[in-house]
Coordinates of C-alpha atoms in Angstrom, one line a residue:
Chain J
M1 CA 107.9 63.9 -30.9
F2 CA 108.1 67.4 -29.6
R3 CA 104.8 69.1 -29.2
P4 CA 104.0 72.6 -28.1
R5 CA 103.3 73.3 -24.5
I6 CA 99.8 74.3 -23.5
I7 CA 100.2 76.8 -20.6
P8 CA 97.5 78.2 -18.3
V9 CA 98.3 81.7 -17.3
L10 CA 97.0 82.7 -13.9
L11 CA 96.8 86.3 -12.9
L12 CA 97.2 87.3 -9.2
K13 CA 95.6 90.3 -7.6
N14 CA 95.5 90.7 -3.9
Q15 CA 96.5 87.0 -3.5
G16 CA 93.4 85.8 -5.4
L17 CA 93.2 84.7 -9.0
V18 CA 91.5 87.1 -11.4
K19 CA 90.8 87.2 -15.1
S20 CA 90.8 90.4 -17.1
I21 CA 89.4 91.5 -20.5
K22 CA 91.9 93.7 -22.4
F23 CA 93.8 94.2 -19.1
K24 CA 90.7 95.6 -17.5
D25 CA 87.4 94.4 -15.9
Y26 CA 89.0 92.0 -13.4
R27 CA 86.8 89.2 -12.3
Y28 CA 87.7 87.1 -9.2
I29 CA 88.2 83.4 -10.2
G30 CA 89.3 81.7 -7.0
D31 CA 92.1 80.5 -4.9
P32 CA 95.4 80.0 -6.7
I33 CA 96.6 77.0 -4.8
N34 CA 93.3 75.2 -5.4
A35 CA 93.8 75.9 -9.1
V36 CA 97.3 74.3 -9.0
K37 CA 95.8 71.2 -7.4
I38 CA 93.2 70.9 -10.2
F39 CA 95.9 71.6 -12.9
N40 CA 98.0 68.8 -11.3
D41 CA 95.1 66.4 -11.8
L42 CA 94.5 67.6 -15.3
K43 CA 98.3 67.1 -16.0
A44 CA 98.9 70.6 -17.3
D45 CA 102.2 71.0 -19.1
E46 CA 103.3 74.1 -17.3
L47 CA 101.8 77.0 -15.4
V48 CA 102.5 80.7 -15.4
F49 CA 101.7 83.1 -12.5
L50 CA 101.7 86.8 -13.0
D51 CA 101.3 89.3 -10.1
I52 CA 99.9 91.9 -12.4
L53 CA 100.2 94.9 -10.1
A54 CA 103.6 94.2 -8.6
S55 CA 105.6 96.5 -10.8
K56 CA 103.0 99.3 -10.6
E57 CA 103.0 99.0 -6.8
N58 CA 106.8 98.8 -6.7
R59 CA 107.0 95.3 -5.1
T60 CA 107.9 91.8 -6.1
I61 CA 105.7 88.7 -6.3
S62 CA 105.5 87.0 -2.9
L63 CA 108.1 84.3 -2.1
E64 CA 105.7 82.8 0.3
F65 CA 103.2 82.4 -2.5
I66 CA 105.8 80.8 -4.8
K67 CA 106.7 78.4 -2.1
N68 CA 103.1 77.4 -1.7
V69 CA 102.7 76.9 -5.4
G70 CA 106.0 74.9 -5.5
E71 CA 104.8 72.6 -2.8
E72 CA 101.7 71.7 -4.8
A73 CA 102.8 72.0 -8.5
N74 CA 103.6 68.7 -10.1
M75 CA 104.8 70.5 -13.3
P76 CA 107.1 73.3 -14.1
F77 CA 105.9 76.8 -13.4
A78 CA 107.1 80.3 -14.1
V79 CA 106.4 83.5 -12.2
G80 CA 106.5 87.2 -12.9
G81 CA 105.7 90.4 -11.1
G82 CA 108.1 93.3 -10.3
I83 CA 111.4 91.3 -10.7
K84 CA 114.3 93.8 -10.8
T85 CA 117.3 92.2 -9.2
I86 CA 119.5 89.1 -9.5
E87 CA 119.0 88.4 -5.8
Q88 CA 115.2 88.3 -6.4
I89 CA 115.8 85.8 -9.2
R90 CA 118.0 83.7 -7.0
K91 CA 115.4 83.5 -4.3
I92 CA 112.6 82.8 -6.7
I93 CA 114.4 79.9 -8.5
G94 CA 115.6 78.6 -5.1
T95 CA 112.0 78.7 -3.8
G96 CA 110.8 76.4 -6.5
A97 CA 109.9 78.2 -9.7
E98 CA 111.5 77.0 -12.9
K99 CA 111.6 80.3 -14.6
V100 CA 111.1 84.0 -14.0
I101 CA 109.1 86.3 -16.2
I102 CA 110.3 89.8 -16.7
N103 CA 108.1 92.5 -18.3
S104 CA 108.4 96.1 -17.2
Y105 CA 112.0 96.0 -16.0
A106 CA 113.2 94.4 -19.3
A107 CA 112.1 97.5 -21.1
Q108 CA 113.4 99.9 -18.4
N109 CA 116.8 98.2 -18.3
P110 CA 117.3 95.8 -21.1
D111 CA 120.9 95.0 -19.9
F112 CA 119.3 93.4 -16.8
I113 CA 118.2 90.5 -19.1
R114 CA 121.9 89.9 -20.1
Q115 CA 123.0 89.9 -16.5
A116 CA 120.2 87.6 -15.5
S117 CA 120.8 85.1 -18.3
E118 CA 124.5 85.1 -17.7
T119 CA 124.0 84.2 -14.1
Y120 CA 121.2 81.7 -14.4
G121 CA 121.3 80.5 -17.9
S122 CA 118.9 81.6 -20.6
S123 CA 116.5 78.8 -20.0
C124 CA 115.3 80.4 -16.7
I125 CA 114.8 83.9 -18.1
V126 CA 111.5 84.6 -19.9
V127 CA 110.5 88.0 -21.2
C128 CA 106.9 88.9 -21.5
I129 CA 106.1 91.5 -24.1
D130 CA 102.7 93.1 -23.8
V131 CA 101.7 94.4 -27.2
K132 CA 99.1 97.0 -28.2
K133 CA 98.7 98.7 -31.6
S134 CA 99.1 102.4 -31.7
F135 CA 96.6 104.7 -33.4
F136 CA 98.7 104.3 -36.6
G137 CA 98.7 100.5 -36.4
K138 CA 102.2 100.2 -35.0
E139 CA 102.7 97.3 -32.6
K140 CA 104.2 98.9 -29.5
T141 CA 105.6 97.3 -26.4
Y142 CA 103.8 98.2 -23.2
I143 CA 104.8 97.9 -19.6
L144 CA 103.3 98.3 -16.1
N145 CA 100.4 96.1 -16.7
G146 CA 99.7 97.8 -20.1
S147 CA 99.5 101.3 -18.6
Q148 CA 102.6 102.7 -20.2
S149 CA 104.0 102.5 -23.7
T150 CA 107.7 102.3 -24.5
K151 CA 109.8 103.4 -27.4
F152 CA 110.1 99.8 -28.6
S153 CA 108.1 98.2 -31.3
S154 CA 107.2 94.6 -30.2
L155 CA 109.3 93.0 -33.0
E156 CA 112.4 95.2 -32.3
F157 CA 112.0 94.5 -28.6
A158 CA 111.8 90.8 -29.1
Q159 CA 115.1 90.9 -31.1
I160 CA 116.8 92.9 -28.4
M161 CA 115.7 90.5 -25.8
E162 CA 117.0 87.6 -27.7
E163 CA 120.3 89.4 -28.2
K164 CA 120.5 90.0 -24.4
G165 CA 120.0 86.3 -23.7
A166 CA 116.4 85.8 -22.9
G167 CA 115.5 82.1 -23.2
E168 CA 111.9 82.5 -24.2
I169 CA 109.5 85.3 -25.1
I170 CA 105.8 85.5 -24.2
I171 CA 104.0 87.6 -26.7
Q172 CA 100.8 88.9 -25.2
S173 CA 98.2 90.9 -27.2
I174 CA 96.6 93.4 -24.9
E175 CA 93.7 93.9 -27.3
R176 CA 93.0 90.1 -27.5
D177 CA 93.2 89.5 -23.8
G178 CA 90.1 87.9 -22.4
T179 CA 88.2 88.1 -25.8
M180 CA 88.6 84.4 -26.6
L181 CA 88.4 85.3 -30.3
G182 CA 91.8 83.8 -31.2
Y183 CA 95.4 84.8 -31.0
D184 CA 96.9 87.6 -33.1
I185 CA 98.5 85.1 -35.4
N186 CA 100.2 87.7 -37.6
L187 CA 101.9 89.2 -34.7
I188 CA 103.1 85.9 -33.4
R189 CA 104.3 84.6 -36.7
R190 CA 106.3 87.8 -37.5
I191 CA 108.0 87.7 -34.2
S192 CA 108.5 84.0 -34.2
E193 CA 110.1 84.2 -37.6
S194 CA 112.5 86.9 -36.6
V195 CA 114.0 85.3 -33.5
S196 CA 115.4 81.8 -32.9
I197 CA 114.3 81.4 -29.2
P198 CA 110.9 79.9 -28.3
I199 CA 107.8 82.1 -28.5
V200 CA 104.8 81.6 -26.3
A201 CA 101.5 83.0 -27.7
L202 CA 99.2 84.7 -25.2
G203 CA 96.0 86.7 -25.5
G204 CA 92.8 85.6 -27.2
A205 CA 92.7 81.9 -27.1
G206 CA 89.2 80.5 -26.6
E207 CA 89.2 77.1 -28.2
I208 CA 91.6 74.3 -29.2
I209 CA 91.6 75.4 -32.9
H210 CA 93.2 78.7 -31.8
L211 CA 96.0 76.8 -30.2
K212 CA 96.5 74.7 -33.3
K213 CA 96.7 77.8 -35.5
A214 CA 99.2 79.6 -33.3
Y215 CA 101.4 76.5 -33.5
Q216 CA 101.0 75.7 -37.2
E217 CA 100.7 79.2 -38.6
G218 CA 102.3 81.3 -35.9
F219 CA 105.2 78.9 -35.2
A220 CA 104.7 79.4 -31.4
S221 CA 106.4 76.8 -29.2
G222 CA 104.1 77.4 -26.3
L223 CA 100.4 78.2 -26.3
A224 CA 99.2 80.1 -23.3
A225 CA 95.8 81.2 -22.3
G226 CA 93.9 82.5 -19.3
S227 CA 90.1 82.6 -19.9
M228 CA 90.1 79.4 -21.9
F229 CA 91.3 77.4 -18.9
V230 CA 89.2 79.0 -16.2
Y231 CA 85.9 79.6 -18.0
H232 CA 83.4 77.1 -19.3
G233 CA 80.4 77.5 -21.6
S234 CA 78.8 80.5 -23.3
R235 CA 78.1 82.3 -20.0
N236 CA 81.7 81.9 -18.8
A237 CA 81.0 79.9 -15.7
I238 CA 84.1 79.5 -13.7
L239 CA 85.4 76.0 -14.2
I240 CA 89.1 75.1 -14.3
N241 CA 89.7 72.9 -17.3
Y242 CA 92.5 71.7 -19.6
P243 CA 92.5 69.8 -22.9
N244 CA 93.2 66.1 -22.4
K245 CA 96.1 64.3 -23.9
K246 CA 94.0 62.5 -26.5
D247 CA 92.6 65.8 -27.8
L248 CA 96.1 67.3 -27.9
N249 CA 97.6 64.4 -29.7
T250 CA 94.9 64.6 -32.4
I251 CA 95.6 68.3 -33.1
F252 CA 99.4 68.5 -33.0
Chain Y
M1 CA 128.6 55.5 8.7
I2 CA 125.3 57.2 7.6
K3 CA 123.7 54.9 5.2
N4 CA 120.8 55.4 2.8
V5 CA 120.8 59.1 3.3
I6 CA 119.6 60.8 0.1
I7 CA 121.6 63.9 -0.5
I8 CA 120.7 66.6 -3.0
I9 CA 123.9 68.5 -3.8
D10 CA 123.7 72.2 -3.4
Y11 CA 126.3 74.1 -5.3
G12 CA 124.4 77.3 -5.8
M13 CA 122.9 76.3 -9.2
G14 CA 119.2 76.0 -9.5
N15 CA 116.1 74.5 -8.3
L16 CA 116.8 72.1 -5.5
N17 CA 113.5 72.3 -3.7
S18 CA 111.5 70.9 -6.6
V19 CA 113.6 67.8 -6.4
K20 CA 113.3 67.6 -2.7
R21 CA 109.5 68.0 -3.0
K22 CA 109.2 65.3 -5.6
L23 CA 111.1 62.9 -3.4
S24 CA 108.9 63.8 -0.4
R25 CA 105.9 62.7 -2.5
I26 CA 107.2 59.2 -2.5
G27 CA 108.0 59.3 1.2
V28 CA 111.7 60.1 0.9
N29 CA 113.1 62.8 3.1
A30 CA 116.1 64.0 1.2
Q31 CA 118.6 66.5 2.5
I32 CA 119.9 69.4 0.6
T33 CA 123.5 70.1 1.5
S34 CA 126.8 71.6 0.2
N35 CA 128.8 70.0 3.0
P36 CA 131.5 67.7 1.5
K37 CA 131.6 65.4 4.5
E38 CA 127.8 64.7 4.2
I39 CA 128.1 64.2 0.5
L40 CA 130.9 61.7 1.0
E41 CA 128.8 59.7 3.5
A42 CA 125.6 59.8 1.5
G43 CA 123.8 56.6 0.5
K44 CA 122.7 58.2 -2.8
L45 CA 123.4 61.5 -4.5
I46 CA 121.4 63.7 -6.7
L47 CA 123.1 66.4 -8.7
P48 CA 120.5 68.8 -10.1
G49 CA 121.4 72.0 -11.8
V50 CA 120.2 74.8 -13.9
G51 CA 122.5 77.4 -15.3
H52 CA 125.9 78.0 -16.9
F53 CA 128.3 75.0 -17.2
S54 CA 131.5 76.9 -16.4
K55 CA 129.9 78.7 -13.5
A56 CA 128.7 75.3 -12.1
V57 CA 132.3 73.8 -12.5
E58 CA 133.6 76.9 -10.7
N59 CA 131.2 76.5 -7.8
L60 CA 131.8 72.8 -7.4
K61 CA 135.5 73.4 -7.2
R62 CA 135.3 76.4 -4.9
T63 CA 133.1 74.5 -2.4
G64 CA 135.3 71.4 -2.4
I65 CA 132.5 69.3 -3.7
W66 CA 134.3 68.4 -6.9
G67 CA 137.0 66.3 -5.2
V68 CA 134.5 64.7 -2.9
L69 CA 132.2 63.8 -5.8
N70 CA 135.0 61.9 -7.5
E71 CA 135.8 59.9 -4.4
S72 CA 132.1 59.2 -3.7
V73 CA 131.1 58.2 -7.1
L74 CA 134.3 56.6 -8.6
I75 CA 135.8 55.0 -5.5
R76 CA 132.9 54.4 -3.1
K77 CA 130.5 53.8 -6.0
T78 CA 127.7 55.8 -4.5
P79 CA 124.8 55.8 -6.9
I80 CA 124.3 59.3 -8.3
L81 CA 121.6 60.8 -10.5
G82 CA 122.5 63.9 -12.5
I83 CA 119.7 66.1 -13.8
C84 CA 120.0 68.5 -16.7
L85 CA 123.2 70.5 -16.0
G86 CA 124.0 67.7 -13.5
L87 CA 124.2 65.2 -16.4
Q88 CA 126.3 67.6 -18.5
L89 CA 128.8 68.1 -15.7
M90 CA 129.4 64.4 -15.7
C91 CA 130.8 64.6 -19.3
N92 CA 134.3 65.5 -20.5
Q93 CA 133.8 69.0 -21.7
S94 CA 131.2 71.6 -22.7
E95 CA 131.0 74.2 -25.4
E96 CA 129.3 76.4 -22.8
G97 CA 132.3 78.2 -21.3
D98 CA 134.7 75.7 -22.9
V99 CA 135.7 74.0 -19.6
E100 CA 136.2 70.4 -18.6
G101 CA 133.6 68.5 -16.7
L102 CA 133.9 65.6 -14.3
G103 CA 134.7 63.2 -17.2
W104 CA 132.7 60.2 -15.9
F105 CA 131.1 59.7 -19.2
D106 CA 132.9 59.7 -22.5
A107 CA 130.7 62.4 -23.9
N108 CA 130.8 66.1 -24.7
V109 CA 128.2 68.8 -24.4
V110 CA 127.4 70.9 -27.5
R111 CA 124.9 73.6 -28.3
F112 CA 121.8 72.5 -30.3
K113 CA 122.5 73.1 -34.0
V114 CA 119.1 73.1 -35.6
A115 CA 118.5 73.8 -39.3
D116 CA 114.9 74.8 -39.2
K117 CA 115.2 77.7 -36.8
I118 CA 111.6 78.7 -37.1
K119 CA 110.2 75.3 -36.2
Y120 CA 112.8 74.2 -33.7
K121 CA 113.6 76.9 -31.3
V122 CA 116.5 76.8 -28.9
P123 CA 116.3 76.3 -25.9
H124 CA 114.4 73.1 -26.4
I125 CA 111.6 73.7 -23.9
G126 CA 108.7 71.3 -23.3
W127 CA 107.5 67.8 -23.3
N128 CA 109.2 65.3 -25.5
N129 CA 109.5 61.5 -25.8
V130 CA 112.3 59.6 -24.2
S131 CA 113.3 56.4 -26.0
V132 CA 115.1 54.0 -23.7
Q133 CA 118.1 52.4 -25.4
K134 CA 119.1 49.7 -23.0
E135 CA 117.6 47.9 -20.0
S136 CA 117.9 49.9 -16.9
P137 CA 116.6 49.7 -13.4
L138 CA 115.9 53.5 -13.6
F139 CA 113.2 53.0 -16.2
K140 CA 111.6 49.9 -14.6
G141 CA 107.8 50.1 -14.9
I142 CA 108.0 53.2 -17.2
L143 CA 106.5 52.8 -20.7
N144 CA 109.0 53.4 -23.4
D145 CA 108.7 56.7 -25.2
S146 CA 107.0 58.4 -22.3
E147 CA 107.0 62.1 -22.3
F148 CA 109.3 64.1 -20.0
Y149 CA 109.9 67.8 -19.5
F150 CA 113.0 69.3 -21.1
V151 CA 114.6 72.8 -20.8
H152 CA 118.0 73.0 -22.3
S153 CA 120.1 74.7 -25.0
Y154 CA 123.0 72.2 -24.9
H155 CA 122.9 68.5 -25.4
I156 CA 125.2 65.5 -25.1
I157 CA 127.1 63.8 -27.8
S158 CA 128.2 60.4 -26.6
N159 CA 131.4 58.7 -27.8
N160 CA 130.5 55.4 -26.2
Q161 CA 127.2 53.8 -27.3
K162 CA 127.2 51.5 -24.3
E163 CA 126.7 54.5 -22.0
V164 CA 123.7 55.8 -23.9
L165 CA 120.6 55.3 -21.8
T166 CA 118.0 57.3 -23.7
R167 CA 117.5 59.3 -26.9
T168 CA 115.1 62.0 -27.9
I169 CA 114.3 63.7 -31.2
Y170 CA 114.3 67.5 -31.5
E171 CA 114.7 67.9 -35.3
Y172 CA 117.5 65.4 -34.9
N173 CA 118.1 62.5 -32.6
F174 CA 120.2 63.4 -29.5
T175 CA 121.3 61.5 -26.4
S176 CA 119.0 62.5 -23.5
G177 CA 120.3 60.2 -20.9
L178 CA 123.5 58.3 -20.0
S179 CA 124.3 55.6 -17.5
K180 CA 127.2 53.5 -16.4
G181 CA 127.3 51.4 -13.2
N182 CA 126.3 53.6 -10.4
I183 CA 126.2 56.8 -12.5
F184 CA 123.0 58.0 -14.1
G185 CA 122.4 61.3 -15.9
L186 CA 119.2 62.6 -17.4
Q187 CA 118.9 65.7 -19.6
F188 CA 115.2 66.0 -18.8
H189 CA 113.6 66.9 -15.5
P190 CA 112.0 64.0 -13.7
E191 CA 111.1 66.4 -10.8
K192 CA 108.9 68.3 -13.3
S193 CA 107.4 65.3 -15.2
H194 CA 104.3 64.3 -13.4
D195 CA 103.9 60.6 -12.5
V196 CA 106.6 59.2 -14.8
G197 CA 109.1 61.6 -13.2
E198 CA 108.1 60.3 -9.7
K199 CA 108.6 56.8 -10.9
I200 CA 112.2 57.6 -12.0
F201 CA 113.0 58.8 -8.5
Y202 CA 111.3 55.8 -7.0
N203 CA 113.5 53.6 -9.1
F204 CA 116.6 55.5 -8.2
I205 CA 115.9 55.4 -4.5
N206 CA 115.3 51.7 -4.7
L207 CA 118.5 50.9 -6.6
L208 CA 120.8 48.5 -4.9
K209 CA 124.1 50.0 -4.0
C210 CA 126.7 48.8 -6.5
S211 CA 129.3 48.2 -3.9
D212 CA 129.6 48.8 -0.2
P213 CA 131.9 51.5 0.9
E214 CA 132.6 49.8 4.2

């Protein structure tokens, strides 16, 4: 039976892993390749790596890094950070990533998603939509690591991305990031119901019950989290962890 | 005659290094090549692939690999493992671009037509069970209904039950693997499927050659 993927999201900053709270307050977590090794042993379904400052600093996630991850990772992984050209996608996929994740440039040039999906097939092209509510409660799409708002509402942007050929959409709630209080289920459900491509929920997961809710009530096909898989206990000690297959089978 | 060389066919479509790496984990040093001569002389072939069907056909023809593949596989009976798009290319025809494939299997490739579009999104991405339909050396030592990793929007419809190797359910039951003699094709990605995936490669590498090209 099909079951949703549980996806650790690992943020890169200056070649180290970090974890944020609401896209701020970065805390150093450790070495990314070491994390991959642990997630191999824990048999994680899939991994996501985001170079969070790449777009802002006008560069692209390092190919050398992707190669190193690829040499270790025993599972599919997707990478994002500053991707703007077909050539970059070709190199990234060729280096060993399964999928590329596009955030800022998707909003700056939505047609790029069409071009990318026509060249590489929709399955490799993931769009990450960072969402924050405006003062009036409108869910807006943000880019450049949450620093700049766009004209698109998150729902409308998800539909545009589907139309352009994106294979999957990660919906990330900026306000829930690092809080571990649970996903924004309403947001995820509304977007999931209005597109027919897979939605990956991100932002806020802290415990297994949150994952279950996003799947059953939010119709998410993928359940992603950062803090939940790198922190342990009430004091947030750094400990890479992942639910075991038995636990997963009992909740899905 | 170079024997027992494992060739991963490079036709400009997708993630070849992940296959190479998975093989190196079981001690196999596979070569990635687009050279038709090397492909012809290979001991075993792997045809991976991610991307658009018609683009893949175009690339295979442009590079001269297409003709060589037919000779290798159909005449020399070199064992070949198609993965994802690689499997689809072995079929008669695909809805994706509406072009003809290699036609080794009596099967066609169609887009997923799910009814419950909220629950069953397309592409089908993630881990799903693979139910083996016939005895095959490829699945030796692998528990039936093991989970493998899938990423695809199109799937196989087989016209020949005897060729159906595995089936998988995503709202409905579809053919997720085909095999016939020296030809194997899998819709899922063994190179991304932890230990069971490794086992598939191990089994493929250890297949006996169906006939000797000499």
